[in-house]
Short mmCIF file of C-alpha atoms and ligand atoms in Angstrom, two decimals:
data_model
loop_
_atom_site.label_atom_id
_atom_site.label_comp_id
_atom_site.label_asym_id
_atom_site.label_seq_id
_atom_site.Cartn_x
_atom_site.Cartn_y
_atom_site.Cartn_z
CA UNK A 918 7.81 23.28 -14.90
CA UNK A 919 7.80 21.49 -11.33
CA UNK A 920 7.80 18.19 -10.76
CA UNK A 921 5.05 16.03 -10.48
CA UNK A 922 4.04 14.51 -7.50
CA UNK A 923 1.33 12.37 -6.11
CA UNK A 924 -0.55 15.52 -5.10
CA UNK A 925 -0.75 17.17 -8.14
CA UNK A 926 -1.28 14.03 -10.05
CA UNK A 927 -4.80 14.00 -8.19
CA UNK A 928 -4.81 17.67 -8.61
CA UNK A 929 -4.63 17.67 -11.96
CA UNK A 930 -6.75 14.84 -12.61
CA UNK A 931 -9.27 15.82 -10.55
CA UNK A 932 -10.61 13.12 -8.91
CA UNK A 933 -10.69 11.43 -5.34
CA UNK A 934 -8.41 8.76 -4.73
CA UNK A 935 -10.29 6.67 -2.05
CA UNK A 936 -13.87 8.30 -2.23
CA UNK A 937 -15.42 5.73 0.60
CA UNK A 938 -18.89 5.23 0.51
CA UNK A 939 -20.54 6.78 4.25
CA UNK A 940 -23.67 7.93 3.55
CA UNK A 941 -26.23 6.43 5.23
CA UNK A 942 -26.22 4.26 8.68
CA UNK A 943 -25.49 0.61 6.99
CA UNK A 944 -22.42 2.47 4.62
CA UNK A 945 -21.11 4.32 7.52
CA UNK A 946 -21.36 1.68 9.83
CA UNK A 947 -19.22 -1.06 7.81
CA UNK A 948 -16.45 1.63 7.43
CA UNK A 949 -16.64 2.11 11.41
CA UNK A 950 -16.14 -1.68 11.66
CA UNK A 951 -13.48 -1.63 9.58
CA UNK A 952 -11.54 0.97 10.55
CA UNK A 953 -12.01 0.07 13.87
CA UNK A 954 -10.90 -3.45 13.27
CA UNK A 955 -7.26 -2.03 11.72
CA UNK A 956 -6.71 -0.12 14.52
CA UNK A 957 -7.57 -2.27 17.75
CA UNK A 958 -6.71 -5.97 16.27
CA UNK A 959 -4.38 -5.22 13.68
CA UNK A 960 -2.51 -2.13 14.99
CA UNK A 961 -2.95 -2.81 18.59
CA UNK A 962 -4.87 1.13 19.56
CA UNK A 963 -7.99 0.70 21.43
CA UNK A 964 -10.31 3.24 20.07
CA UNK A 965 -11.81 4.08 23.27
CA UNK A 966 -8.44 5.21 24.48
CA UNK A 967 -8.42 8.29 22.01
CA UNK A 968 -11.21 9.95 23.86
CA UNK A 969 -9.77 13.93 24.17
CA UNK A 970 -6.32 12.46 22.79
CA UNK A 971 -4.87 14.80 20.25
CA UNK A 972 -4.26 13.79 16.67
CA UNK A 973 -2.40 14.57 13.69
CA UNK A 974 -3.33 13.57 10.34
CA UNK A 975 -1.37 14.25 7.63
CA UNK A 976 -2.78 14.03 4.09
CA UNK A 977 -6.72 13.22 5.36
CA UNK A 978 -8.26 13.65 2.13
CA UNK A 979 -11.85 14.17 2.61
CA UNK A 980 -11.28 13.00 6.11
CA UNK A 981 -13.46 9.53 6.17
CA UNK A 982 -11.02 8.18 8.40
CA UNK A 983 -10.31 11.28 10.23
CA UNK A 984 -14.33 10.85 11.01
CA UNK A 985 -14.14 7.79 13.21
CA UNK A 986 -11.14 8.67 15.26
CA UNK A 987 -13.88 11.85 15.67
CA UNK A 988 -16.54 9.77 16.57
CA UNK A 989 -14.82 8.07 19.53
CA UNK A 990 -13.82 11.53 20.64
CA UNK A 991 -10.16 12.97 19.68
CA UNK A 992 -9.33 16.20 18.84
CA UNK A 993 -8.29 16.70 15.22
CA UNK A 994 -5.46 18.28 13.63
CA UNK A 995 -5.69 17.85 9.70
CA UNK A 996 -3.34 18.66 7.23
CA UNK A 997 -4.14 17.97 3.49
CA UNK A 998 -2.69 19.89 0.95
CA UNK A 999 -5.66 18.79 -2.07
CA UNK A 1000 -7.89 21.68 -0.87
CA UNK A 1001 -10.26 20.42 -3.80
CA UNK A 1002 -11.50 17.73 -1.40
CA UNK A 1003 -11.95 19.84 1.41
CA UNK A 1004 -15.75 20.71 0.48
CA UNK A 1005 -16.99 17.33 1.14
CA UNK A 1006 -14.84 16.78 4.70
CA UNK A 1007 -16.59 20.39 5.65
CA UNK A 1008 -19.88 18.64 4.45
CA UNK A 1009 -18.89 15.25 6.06
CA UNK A 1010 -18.01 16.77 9.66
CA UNK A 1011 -21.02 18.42 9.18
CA UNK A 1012 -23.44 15.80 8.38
CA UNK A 1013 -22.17 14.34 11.49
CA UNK A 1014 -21.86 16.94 13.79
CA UNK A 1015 -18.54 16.37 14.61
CA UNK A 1016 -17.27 19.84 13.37
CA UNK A 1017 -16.64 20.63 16.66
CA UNK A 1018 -13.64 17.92 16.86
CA UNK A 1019 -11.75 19.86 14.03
CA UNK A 1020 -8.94 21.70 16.15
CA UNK A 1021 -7.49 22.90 12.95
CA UNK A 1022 -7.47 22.07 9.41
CA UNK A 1023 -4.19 23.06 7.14
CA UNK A 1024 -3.11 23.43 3.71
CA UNK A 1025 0.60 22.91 4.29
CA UNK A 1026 1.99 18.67 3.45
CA UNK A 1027 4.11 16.63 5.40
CA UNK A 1028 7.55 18.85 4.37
CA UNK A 1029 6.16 22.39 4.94
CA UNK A 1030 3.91 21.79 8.29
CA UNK A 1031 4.98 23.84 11.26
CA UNK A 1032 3.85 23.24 14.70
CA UNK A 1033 4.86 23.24 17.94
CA UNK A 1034 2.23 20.75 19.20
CA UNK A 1035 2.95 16.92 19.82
CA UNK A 1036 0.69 14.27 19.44
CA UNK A 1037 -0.80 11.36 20.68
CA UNK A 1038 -1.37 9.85 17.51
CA UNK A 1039 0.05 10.92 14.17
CA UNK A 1040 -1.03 9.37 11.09
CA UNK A 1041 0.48 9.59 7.62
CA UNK A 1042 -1.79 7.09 4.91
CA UNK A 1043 -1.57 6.17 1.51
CA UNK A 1044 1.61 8.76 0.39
CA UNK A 1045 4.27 9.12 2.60
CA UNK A 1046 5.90 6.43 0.29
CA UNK A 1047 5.98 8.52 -2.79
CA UNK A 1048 7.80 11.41 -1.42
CA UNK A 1049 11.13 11.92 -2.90
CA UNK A 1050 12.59 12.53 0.83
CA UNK A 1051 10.27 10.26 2.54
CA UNK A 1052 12.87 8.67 5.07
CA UNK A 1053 13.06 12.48 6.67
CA UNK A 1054 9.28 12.96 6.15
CA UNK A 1055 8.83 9.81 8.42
CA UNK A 1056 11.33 11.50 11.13
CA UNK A 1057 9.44 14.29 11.06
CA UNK A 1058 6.36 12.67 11.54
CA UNK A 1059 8.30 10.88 14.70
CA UNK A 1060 9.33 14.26 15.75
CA UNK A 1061 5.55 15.58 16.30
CA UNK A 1062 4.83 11.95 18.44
CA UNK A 1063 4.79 12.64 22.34
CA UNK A 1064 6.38 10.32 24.43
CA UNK A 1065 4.77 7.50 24.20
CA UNK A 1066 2.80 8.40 21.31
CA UNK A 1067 1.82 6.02 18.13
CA UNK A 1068 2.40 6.88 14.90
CA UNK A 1069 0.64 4.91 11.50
CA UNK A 1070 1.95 5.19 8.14
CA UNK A 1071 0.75 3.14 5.36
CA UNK A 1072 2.82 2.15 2.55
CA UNK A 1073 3.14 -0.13 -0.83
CA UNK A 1074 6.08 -3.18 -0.22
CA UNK A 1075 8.25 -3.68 -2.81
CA UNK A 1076 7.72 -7.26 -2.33
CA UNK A 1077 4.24 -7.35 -2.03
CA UNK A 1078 3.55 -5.51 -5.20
CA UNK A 1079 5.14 -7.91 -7.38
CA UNK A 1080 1.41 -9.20 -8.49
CA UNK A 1081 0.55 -5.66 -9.29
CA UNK A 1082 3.64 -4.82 -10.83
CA UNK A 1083 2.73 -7.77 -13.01
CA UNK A 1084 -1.18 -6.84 -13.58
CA UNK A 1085 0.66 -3.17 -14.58
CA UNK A 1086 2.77 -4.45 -17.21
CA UNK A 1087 -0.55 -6.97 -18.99
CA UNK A 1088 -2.07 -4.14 -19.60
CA UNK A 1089 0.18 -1.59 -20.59
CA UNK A 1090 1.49 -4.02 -23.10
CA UNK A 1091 -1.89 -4.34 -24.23
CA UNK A 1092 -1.81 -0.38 -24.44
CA UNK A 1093 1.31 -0.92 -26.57
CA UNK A 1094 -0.15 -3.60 -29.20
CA UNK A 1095 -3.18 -1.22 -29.15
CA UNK A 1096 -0.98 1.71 -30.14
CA UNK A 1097 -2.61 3.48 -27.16
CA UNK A 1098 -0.15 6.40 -26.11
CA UNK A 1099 -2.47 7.75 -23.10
CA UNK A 1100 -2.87 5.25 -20.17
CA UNK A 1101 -5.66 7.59 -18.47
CA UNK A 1102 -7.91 7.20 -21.72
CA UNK A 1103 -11.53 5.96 -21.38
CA UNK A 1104 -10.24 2.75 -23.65
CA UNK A 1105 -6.99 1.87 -21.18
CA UNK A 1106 -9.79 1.74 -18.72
CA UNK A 1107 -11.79 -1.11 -20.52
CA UNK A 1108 -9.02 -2.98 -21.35
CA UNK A 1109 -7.89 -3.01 -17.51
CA UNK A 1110 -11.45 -4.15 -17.24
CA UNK A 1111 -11.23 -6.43 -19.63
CA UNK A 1112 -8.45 -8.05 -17.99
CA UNK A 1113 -8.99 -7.34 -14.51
CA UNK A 1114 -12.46 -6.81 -14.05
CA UNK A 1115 -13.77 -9.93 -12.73
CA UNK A 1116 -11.04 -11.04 -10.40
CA UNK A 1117 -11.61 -7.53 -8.85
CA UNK A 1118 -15.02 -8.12 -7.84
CA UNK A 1119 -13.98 -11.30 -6.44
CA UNK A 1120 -11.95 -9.01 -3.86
CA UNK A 1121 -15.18 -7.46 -2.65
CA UNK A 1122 -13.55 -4.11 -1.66
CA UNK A 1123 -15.60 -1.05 -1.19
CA UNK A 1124 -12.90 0.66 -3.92
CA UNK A 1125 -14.61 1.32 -7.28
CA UNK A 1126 -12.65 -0.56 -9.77
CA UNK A 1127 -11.77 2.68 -11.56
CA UNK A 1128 -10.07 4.05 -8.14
CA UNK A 1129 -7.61 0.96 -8.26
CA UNK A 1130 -6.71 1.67 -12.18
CA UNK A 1131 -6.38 5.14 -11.86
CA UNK A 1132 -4.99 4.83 -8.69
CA UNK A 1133 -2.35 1.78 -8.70
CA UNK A 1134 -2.47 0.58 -12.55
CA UNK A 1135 -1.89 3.88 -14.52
CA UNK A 1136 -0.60 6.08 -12.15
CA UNK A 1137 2.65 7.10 -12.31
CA UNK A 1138 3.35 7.12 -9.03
CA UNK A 1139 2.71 3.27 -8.82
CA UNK A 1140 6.44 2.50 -10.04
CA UNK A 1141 9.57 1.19 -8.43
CA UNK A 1142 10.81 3.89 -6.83
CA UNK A 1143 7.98 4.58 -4.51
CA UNK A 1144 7.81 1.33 -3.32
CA UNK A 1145 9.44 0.73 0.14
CA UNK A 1146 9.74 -1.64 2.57
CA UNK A 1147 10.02 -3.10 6.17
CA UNK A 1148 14.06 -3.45 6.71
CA UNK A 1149 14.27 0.50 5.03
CA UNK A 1150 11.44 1.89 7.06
CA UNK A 1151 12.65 0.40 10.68
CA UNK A 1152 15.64 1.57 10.14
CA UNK A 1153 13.95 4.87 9.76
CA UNK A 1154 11.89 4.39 12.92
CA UNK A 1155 14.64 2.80 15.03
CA UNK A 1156 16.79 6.06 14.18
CA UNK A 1157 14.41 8.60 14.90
CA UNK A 1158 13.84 6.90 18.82
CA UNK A 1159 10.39 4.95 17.57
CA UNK A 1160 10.13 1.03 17.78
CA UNK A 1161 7.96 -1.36 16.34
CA UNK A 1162 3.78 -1.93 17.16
CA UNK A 1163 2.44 -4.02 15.42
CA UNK A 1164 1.31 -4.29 11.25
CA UNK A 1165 -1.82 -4.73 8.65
CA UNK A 1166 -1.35 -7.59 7.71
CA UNK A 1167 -0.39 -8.16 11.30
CA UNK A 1168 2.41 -11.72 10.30
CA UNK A 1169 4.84 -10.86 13.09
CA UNK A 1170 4.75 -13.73 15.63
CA UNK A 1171 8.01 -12.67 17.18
CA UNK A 1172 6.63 -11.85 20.31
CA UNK A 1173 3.77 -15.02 20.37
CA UNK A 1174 4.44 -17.65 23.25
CA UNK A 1175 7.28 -15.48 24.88
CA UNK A 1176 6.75 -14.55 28.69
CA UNK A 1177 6.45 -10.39 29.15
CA UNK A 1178 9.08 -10.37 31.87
CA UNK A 1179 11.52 -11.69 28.77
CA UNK A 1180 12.13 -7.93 27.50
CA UNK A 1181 13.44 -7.64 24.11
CA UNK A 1182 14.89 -3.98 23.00
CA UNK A 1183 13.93 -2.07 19.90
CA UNK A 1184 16.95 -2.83 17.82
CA UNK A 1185 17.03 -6.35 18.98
CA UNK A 1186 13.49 -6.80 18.11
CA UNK A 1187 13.61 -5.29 14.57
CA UNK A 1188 16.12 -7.77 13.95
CA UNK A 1189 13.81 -10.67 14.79
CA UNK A 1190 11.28 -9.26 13.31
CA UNK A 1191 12.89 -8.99 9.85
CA UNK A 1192 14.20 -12.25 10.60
CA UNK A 1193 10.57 -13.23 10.81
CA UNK A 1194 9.43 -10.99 7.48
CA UNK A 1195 12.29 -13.40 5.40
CA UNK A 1196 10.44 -16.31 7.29
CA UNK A 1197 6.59 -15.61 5.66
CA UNK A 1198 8.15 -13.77 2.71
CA UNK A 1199 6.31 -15.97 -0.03
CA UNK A 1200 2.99 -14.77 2.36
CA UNK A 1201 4.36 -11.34 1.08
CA UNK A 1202 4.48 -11.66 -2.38
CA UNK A 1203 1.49 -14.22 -2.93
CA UNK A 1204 -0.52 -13.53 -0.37
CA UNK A 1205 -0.68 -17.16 0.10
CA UNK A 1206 -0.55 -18.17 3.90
CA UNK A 1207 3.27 -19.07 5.09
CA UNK A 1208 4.86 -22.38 4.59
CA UNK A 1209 5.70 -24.32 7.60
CA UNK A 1210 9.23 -25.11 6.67
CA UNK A 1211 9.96 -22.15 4.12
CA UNK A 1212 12.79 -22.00 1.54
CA UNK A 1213 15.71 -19.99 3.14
CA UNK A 1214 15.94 -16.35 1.51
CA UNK A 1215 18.97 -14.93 0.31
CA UNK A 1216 19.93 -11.51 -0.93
CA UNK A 1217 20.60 -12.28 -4.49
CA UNK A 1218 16.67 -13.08 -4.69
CA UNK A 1219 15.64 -10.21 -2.80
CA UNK A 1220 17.73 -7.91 -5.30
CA UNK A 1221 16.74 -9.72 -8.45
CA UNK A 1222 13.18 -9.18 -7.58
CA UNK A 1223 13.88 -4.91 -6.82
CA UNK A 1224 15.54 -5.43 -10.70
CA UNK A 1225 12.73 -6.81 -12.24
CA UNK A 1226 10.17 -4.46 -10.64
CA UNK A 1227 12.14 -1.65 -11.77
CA UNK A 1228 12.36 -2.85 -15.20
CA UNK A 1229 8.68 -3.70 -15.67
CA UNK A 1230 8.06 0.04 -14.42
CA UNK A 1231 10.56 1.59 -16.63
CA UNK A 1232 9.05 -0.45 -19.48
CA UNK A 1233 5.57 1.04 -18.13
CA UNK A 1234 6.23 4.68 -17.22
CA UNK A 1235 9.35 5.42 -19.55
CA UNK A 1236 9.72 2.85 -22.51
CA UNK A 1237 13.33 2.62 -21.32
CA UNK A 1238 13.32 -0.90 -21.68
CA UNK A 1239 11.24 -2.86 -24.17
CA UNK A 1240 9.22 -6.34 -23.93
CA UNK A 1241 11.72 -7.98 -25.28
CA UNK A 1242 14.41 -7.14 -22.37
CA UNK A 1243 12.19 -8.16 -19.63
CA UNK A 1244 13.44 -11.49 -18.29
CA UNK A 1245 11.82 -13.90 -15.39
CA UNK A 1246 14.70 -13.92 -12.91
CA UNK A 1247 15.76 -16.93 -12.80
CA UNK A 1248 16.96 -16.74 -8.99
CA UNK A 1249 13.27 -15.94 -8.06
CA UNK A 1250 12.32 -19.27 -9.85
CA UNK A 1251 14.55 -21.52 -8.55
CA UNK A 1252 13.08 -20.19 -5.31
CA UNK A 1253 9.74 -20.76 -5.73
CA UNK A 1254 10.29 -24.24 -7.08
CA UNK A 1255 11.34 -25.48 -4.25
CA UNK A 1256 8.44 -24.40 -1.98
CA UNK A 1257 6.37 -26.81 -0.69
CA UNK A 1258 3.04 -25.52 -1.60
CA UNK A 1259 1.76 -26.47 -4.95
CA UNK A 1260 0.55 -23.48 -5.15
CA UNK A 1261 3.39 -21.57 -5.64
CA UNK A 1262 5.01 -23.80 -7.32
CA UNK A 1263 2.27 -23.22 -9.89
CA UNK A 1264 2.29 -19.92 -9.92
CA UNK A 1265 5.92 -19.68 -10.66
CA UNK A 1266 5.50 -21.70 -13.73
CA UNK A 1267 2.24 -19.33 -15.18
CA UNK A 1268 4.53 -16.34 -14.23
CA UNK A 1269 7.41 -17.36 -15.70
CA UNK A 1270 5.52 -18.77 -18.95
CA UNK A 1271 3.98 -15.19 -19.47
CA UNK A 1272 7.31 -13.28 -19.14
CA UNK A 1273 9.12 -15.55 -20.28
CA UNK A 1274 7.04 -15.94 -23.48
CA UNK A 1275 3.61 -14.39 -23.90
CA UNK A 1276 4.46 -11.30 -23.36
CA UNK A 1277 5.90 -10.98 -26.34
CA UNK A 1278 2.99 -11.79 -28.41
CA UNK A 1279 1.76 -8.85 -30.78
CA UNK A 1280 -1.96 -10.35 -31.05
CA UNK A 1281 -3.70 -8.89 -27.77
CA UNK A 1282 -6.31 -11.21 -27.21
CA UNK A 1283 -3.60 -13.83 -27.07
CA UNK A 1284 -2.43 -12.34 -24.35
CA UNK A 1285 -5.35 -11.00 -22.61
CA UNK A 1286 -6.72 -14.71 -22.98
CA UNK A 1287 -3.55 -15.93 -21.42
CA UNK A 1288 -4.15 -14.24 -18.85
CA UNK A 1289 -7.54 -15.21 -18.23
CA UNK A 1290 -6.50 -18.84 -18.44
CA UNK A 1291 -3.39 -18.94 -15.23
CA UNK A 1292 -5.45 -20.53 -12.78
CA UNK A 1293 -3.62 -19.47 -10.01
CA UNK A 1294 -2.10 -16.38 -10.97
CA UNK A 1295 -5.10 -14.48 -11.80
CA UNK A 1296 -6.51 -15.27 -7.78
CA UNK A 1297 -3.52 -13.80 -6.10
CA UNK A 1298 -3.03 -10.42 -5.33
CA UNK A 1299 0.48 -10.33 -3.26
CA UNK A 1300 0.28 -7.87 -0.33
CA UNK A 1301 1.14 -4.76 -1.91
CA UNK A 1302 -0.34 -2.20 0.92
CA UNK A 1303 0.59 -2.40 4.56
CA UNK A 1304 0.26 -0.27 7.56
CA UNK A 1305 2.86 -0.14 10.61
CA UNK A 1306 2.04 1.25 14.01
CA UNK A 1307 5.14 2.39 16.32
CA UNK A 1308 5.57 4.07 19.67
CA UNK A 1309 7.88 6.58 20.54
CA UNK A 1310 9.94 5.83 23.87
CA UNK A 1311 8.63 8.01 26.60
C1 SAM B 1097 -4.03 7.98 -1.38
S1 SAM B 1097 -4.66 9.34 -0.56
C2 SAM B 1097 -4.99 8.62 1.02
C3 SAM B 1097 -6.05 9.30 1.77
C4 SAM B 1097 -6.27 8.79 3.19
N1 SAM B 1097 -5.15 9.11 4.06
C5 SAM B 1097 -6.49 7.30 3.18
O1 SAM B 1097 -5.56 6.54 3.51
O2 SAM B 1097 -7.59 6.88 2.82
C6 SAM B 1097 -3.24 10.34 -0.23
C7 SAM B 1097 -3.55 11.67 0.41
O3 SAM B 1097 -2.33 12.31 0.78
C8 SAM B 1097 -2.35 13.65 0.36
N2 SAM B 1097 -0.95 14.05 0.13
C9 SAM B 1097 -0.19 13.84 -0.96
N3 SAM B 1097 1.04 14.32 -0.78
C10 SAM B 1097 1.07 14.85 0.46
C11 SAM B 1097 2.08 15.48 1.25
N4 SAM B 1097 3.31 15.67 0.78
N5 SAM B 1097 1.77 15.88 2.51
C12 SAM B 1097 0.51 15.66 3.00
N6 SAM B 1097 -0.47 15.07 2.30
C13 SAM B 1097 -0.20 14.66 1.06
C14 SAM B 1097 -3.20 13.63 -0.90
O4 SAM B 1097 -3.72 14.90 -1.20
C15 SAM B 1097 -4.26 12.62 -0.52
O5 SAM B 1097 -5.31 13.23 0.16
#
């Protein structure tokens, strides 16, 4: 049998991961904003610019995205290897008459695509992450870049998902009290509502609540080792001759209140920029805007945190390790005790009182109210997705 990956867990399953909501003029319009907003004042690429650029997209889906870099006038290159969702970007480009834009659509992914095309822009969202080999699937994607091309990947932080790696473990424990053996069951689903529900429609995001659970919560390839992060993927990008642009959420202020003429190079500036990331990293995992005078970071935290991610997802996807064995790491909470925000300092103790104790429960509504009652907790969502724009030297 072959392995499973991302692609054929949507195959299988049978559903669209990020079905966005375009059809009519006010729908269409607010994804246009946003889209437009990530790229120009997050990413730093002025839409206008892409007029008869060529593009690359890898992994498109039903090519929503693909539309508005369409719609300000670049020529398409899609690759997305879920033909299932092809019928509605054929009906999409359609709608909008921007068929014409479509230089060529494939059926090959990231590892098998052949061309010997470069690109002004080559974009890789939402799986690059998950690939077993993904450090050489991002120098590929470097390798189709023409001097002085961008490239955008999107990926989930390691750091940033903590939140979520929580949220993941509340409710498969609640699976486990339940004696429910199928996370993708109609019943997993209400319980994630249960818990969930409400604090997701606080968010306001134009993603269907059942899109995040089947999507982040139950799927199987939301578990340690997909996540990724900044320090692994420069080093990527500053081997493969790329260098940093800019980030969603854009935190890097590296470059604020320095004069141009005061040229920094690429491996010099990844270093100040991850100097920077260690400098808003409690922004990264709460979400919570940066301290003034943060906590210095050390190693030891950073690698007790990787540890207890990858336990809560082994207890999660493999029942390797039970309830019992998960522990709050105890360098992450002296840590977060000493911040100055009150916040966080809260937080620490609600997070640390649920591992630490609750979770252990076997009545579920104790722990679903639990929950329910953190009063900081429940509002935070980390940063778990982020995009990074680079150039490649010309
Ligand atoms: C989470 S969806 C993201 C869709 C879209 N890029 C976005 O960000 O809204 C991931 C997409 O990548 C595609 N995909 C998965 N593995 C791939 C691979 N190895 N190469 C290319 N595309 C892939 C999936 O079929 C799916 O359309």
């Amino acid at each position: 049998m072959s392995k499973q990956t991302l692609l054929t867990y949507y195959q299988t399953n049978q559903f669209n991961p990020v079905p966005i909501e375009i059809g009519d003029d006010r729908t269409w319009r607010n994804h246009f904003t946003r889209r437009r907003n990530l790229y120009e004042n997050h990413l730093g690429i002025p839409l206008a610019l892409l007029r008869d650029k060529s593009v690359l997209e890898f992994g498109c889906n039903s090519g929503e995205n693909a539309l508005v870099l369409a719609a300000m006038g670049a020529n398409l290159t899609l690759v997305e290897p879920n033909e299932q969702v092809w019928p509605r970007l054929h009906q999409l480009f359609d709608t909008f008459k921007l068929k014409d834009r479509i230089i060529n659509l494939f059926p090959q992914d990231i590892n098998t695509f052949e061309s010997d095309n470069i690109f002004d822009l080559v974009l890789a969202e939402g799986f690059i992450h998950t690939l077993e080999n993904r450090d050489q699937a991002l120098s590929r994607l470097l390798s189709y870049l023409a001097p002085g091309g961008i490239g955008i990947i999107s990926f989930d932080d390691r750091f940033g998902s903590l939140l979520e790696c929580i949220r993941q473990l509340l409710l498969f424990r609640v699976l486990e009290l339940q004696g429910i053996s199928d996370p993708h069951c109609d019943k997993s689903r209400q319980y994630a509502e249960q818990l969930f529900g409400q604090d997701y429609a606080r968010l306001h995001t134009s993603r269907p609540f059942e899109s995040w659970w089947k999507d982040n919560l139950v799927n199987p390839f939301f578990s340690a080792e997909v996540l990724w992060s900044y320090r692994e993927i420069l080093e990527v990008i500053t081997q493969s001759g790329g260098e940093f642009l800019s980030s969603s959420p854009k935190w890097f202020t590296g470059d604020h209140y320095t004069w141009y003429k005061q040229v920094c190079d690429p491996v010099k500036r990844h270093h100040v920029l991850l100097q920077n990331w260690e400098k808003v990293f409690t922004y990264m995992l709460t979400g919570l805007l940066p301290e003034k005078e943060p906590t210095p970071l050390s190693p030891e935290i950073l690698a007790c945190i990787t540890h207890f991610i990858e336990q809560i997802s082994q207890y999660v996807h493999t029942r390797q390790v039970g309830v019992e064995e998960l522990v709050y790491p105890e360098p992450l909470e002296v840590y977060l005790e000493q911040s100055s925000d009150l916040q966080i300092q809260y937080l620490n103790l609600e997070m640390k009182t649920l591992i630490g104790n609750i979770i252990r429960t076997t009545l579920k509504d104790e722990l679903i109210n639990a929950y329910h009652e953190t009063s900081i907790l429940k509002l935070l969502w980390g940063c778990p997705y982020h995009y990074i724009s680079f150039t490649k030297s010309s």
